[in-house]
Short mmCIF file of C-alpha atoms in Angstrom, two decimals:
data_model
loop_
_atom_site.label_atom_id
_atom_site.label_comp_id
_atom_site.label_asym_id
_atom_site.label_seq_id
_atom_site.Cartn_x
_atom_site.Cartn_y
_atom_site.Cartn_z
CA ILE B 29 183.52 -20.84 -60.86
CA GLN B 30 184.16 -24.31 -59.60
CA GLY B 31 180.71 -26.37 -60.25
CA HIS B 32 178.86 -23.35 -61.71
CA LYS B 33 177.95 -22.41 -65.05
CA MET B 34 177.56 -18.52 -66.32
CA MET B 35 174.78 -17.75 -68.62
CA VAL B 36 175.93 -14.56 -70.76
CA VAL B 37 173.30 -12.26 -71.11
CA GLU B 38 174.45 -8.86 -72.43
CA VAL B 39 177.76 -7.90 -74.48
CA GLU B 40 178.76 -4.33 -74.68
CA GLY B 41 175.40 -3.32 -73.91
CA THR B 42 173.63 -5.22 -76.34
CA ILE B 43 171.13 -8.12 -74.91
CA VAL B 44 172.32 -11.35 -76.76
CA GLU B 45 170.54 -14.83 -76.95
CA PRO B 46 171.87 -16.21 -73.50
CA PHE B 47 174.08 -19.04 -73.75
CA GLU B 48 176.07 -21.03 -71.12
CA VAL B 49 179.51 -20.81 -70.71
CA GLU B 50 182.22 -22.42 -68.44
CA ASN B 51 185.23 -20.14 -69.47
CA LEU B 52 184.81 -16.63 -70.88
CA ASP B 53 187.60 -14.81 -73.11
CA ILE B 54 187.39 -11.08 -72.24
CA MET B 55 189.62 -9.11 -74.02
CA PRO B 56 190.93 -5.29 -72.79
CA ALA B 57 188.01 -2.95 -72.52
CA GLN B 58 185.41 -5.76 -73.23
CA ARG B 59 182.35 -5.84 -71.02
CA TYR B 60 179.94 -9.00 -70.42
CA SER B 61 177.03 -9.59 -68.14
CA VAL B 62 176.49 -12.98 -66.71
CA VAL B 63 173.89 -14.88 -64.58
CA ILE B 64 175.46 -17.26 -62.26
CA MET B 65 173.09 -19.74 -60.98
CA ALA B 66 173.99 -20.20 -57.22
CA ASP B 67 172.67 -23.63 -57.18
CA GLN B 68 175.38 -25.75 -55.52
CA THR B 69 175.91 -26.99 -51.97
CA PRO B 70 176.56 -23.77 -49.62
CA GLY B 71 180.22 -23.51 -49.69
CA ASN B 72 183.39 -21.55 -50.78
CA TYR B 73 183.92 -21.50 -54.74
CA TRP B 74 186.90 -20.56 -56.49
CA ALA B 75 186.84 -18.59 -60.13
CA THR B 76 190.37 -17.75 -61.60
CA THR B 77 191.52 -15.25 -63.99
CA THR B 78 194.63 -15.76 -66.49
CA VAL B 79 195.98 -13.51 -69.60
CA ARG B 80 195.52 -15.42 -73.00
CA TYR B 81 198.02 -15.22 -75.59
CA ARG B 82 201.09 -14.75 -73.64
CA SER B 83 202.87 -17.46 -72.26
CA THR B 84 203.64 -16.40 -68.52
CA ALA B 85 201.23 -14.24 -66.84
CA PRO B 86 199.97 -14.10 -62.97
CA THR B 87 196.88 -15.98 -62.18
CA GLY B 88 194.10 -14.32 -60.39
CA TYR B 89 192.07 -15.67 -57.66
CA LEU B 90 188.72 -14.64 -56.38
CA ASN B 91 186.10 -16.42 -53.89
CA ILE B 92 182.62 -16.63 -54.22
CA LYS B 93 181.02 -17.71 -50.72
CA TYR B 94 177.45 -18.57 -50.18
CA LYS B 95 175.88 -16.79 -47.59
CA SER B 96 176.40 -18.21 -43.90
CA VAL B 97 179.57 -20.41 -44.76
CA SER B 98 182.87 -19.82 -42.87
CA ASP B 99 186.07 -18.34 -44.29
CA ALA B 100 187.44 -21.37 -42.55
CA ASP B 101 186.28 -23.48 -45.28
CA LEU B 102 188.83 -21.86 -48.18
CA ASN B 103 190.96 -24.54 -49.63
CA LEU B 104 192.82 -23.44 -52.89
CA ASP B 105 193.93 -27.35 -53.23
CA GLU B 106 190.48 -28.07 -54.19
CA GLY B 107 190.44 -28.47 -57.98
CA LEU B 108 190.95 -24.77 -59.30
CA PRO B 109 189.01 -24.13 -62.16
CA SER B 110 191.13 -24.68 -65.57
CA HIS B 111 191.55 -22.34 -68.52
CA PRO B 112 192.40 -23.16 -71.98
CA ALA B 113 196.11 -23.24 -72.67
CA TRP B 114 197.39 -19.60 -73.25
CA ASP B 115 198.15 -20.44 -77.06
CA VAL B 116 194.98 -22.16 -77.90
CA THR B 117 192.52 -19.88 -79.98
CA GLN B 118 189.61 -21.95 -80.67
CA PRO B 119 187.76 -21.17 -77.45
CA SER B 120 187.69 -17.47 -78.50
CA ILE B 121 186.37 -18.56 -82.02
CA ASP B 122 183.81 -20.64 -80.31
CA LEU B 123 182.69 -17.65 -78.28
CA GLU B 124 182.53 -15.14 -80.94
CA ASN B 125 180.16 -17.62 -82.87
CA LYS B 126 177.85 -17.81 -80.16
CA LEU B 127 177.27 -14.31 -79.73
CA LEU B 128 174.03 -13.59 -81.46
CA THR B 129 171.67 -10.47 -80.79
CA LYS B 130 168.49 -10.93 -79.10
CA THR B 131 165.55 -10.50 -81.65
#
């Protein structure tokens, strides 16, 4: 999400030690709960989705809009969030290494 961090707090129904992420690899049927801090200047912010481990795939777009902001402010040309390349596996490994059950 442009300019926002996500805090992972739960994975598959298990509370985990919270940690921040900019990207989140979610495999088929996985579930994550994240907290997004709405601490930026009010506006429209883009989040994007893509398929990993395939060289071609569609990109999904999601707009997160702060209350009282006009739809007229939507602009896809303003630095969409980036994703690791489809064939780079280290981000998935890094994510798995951060998953610690909360004690």
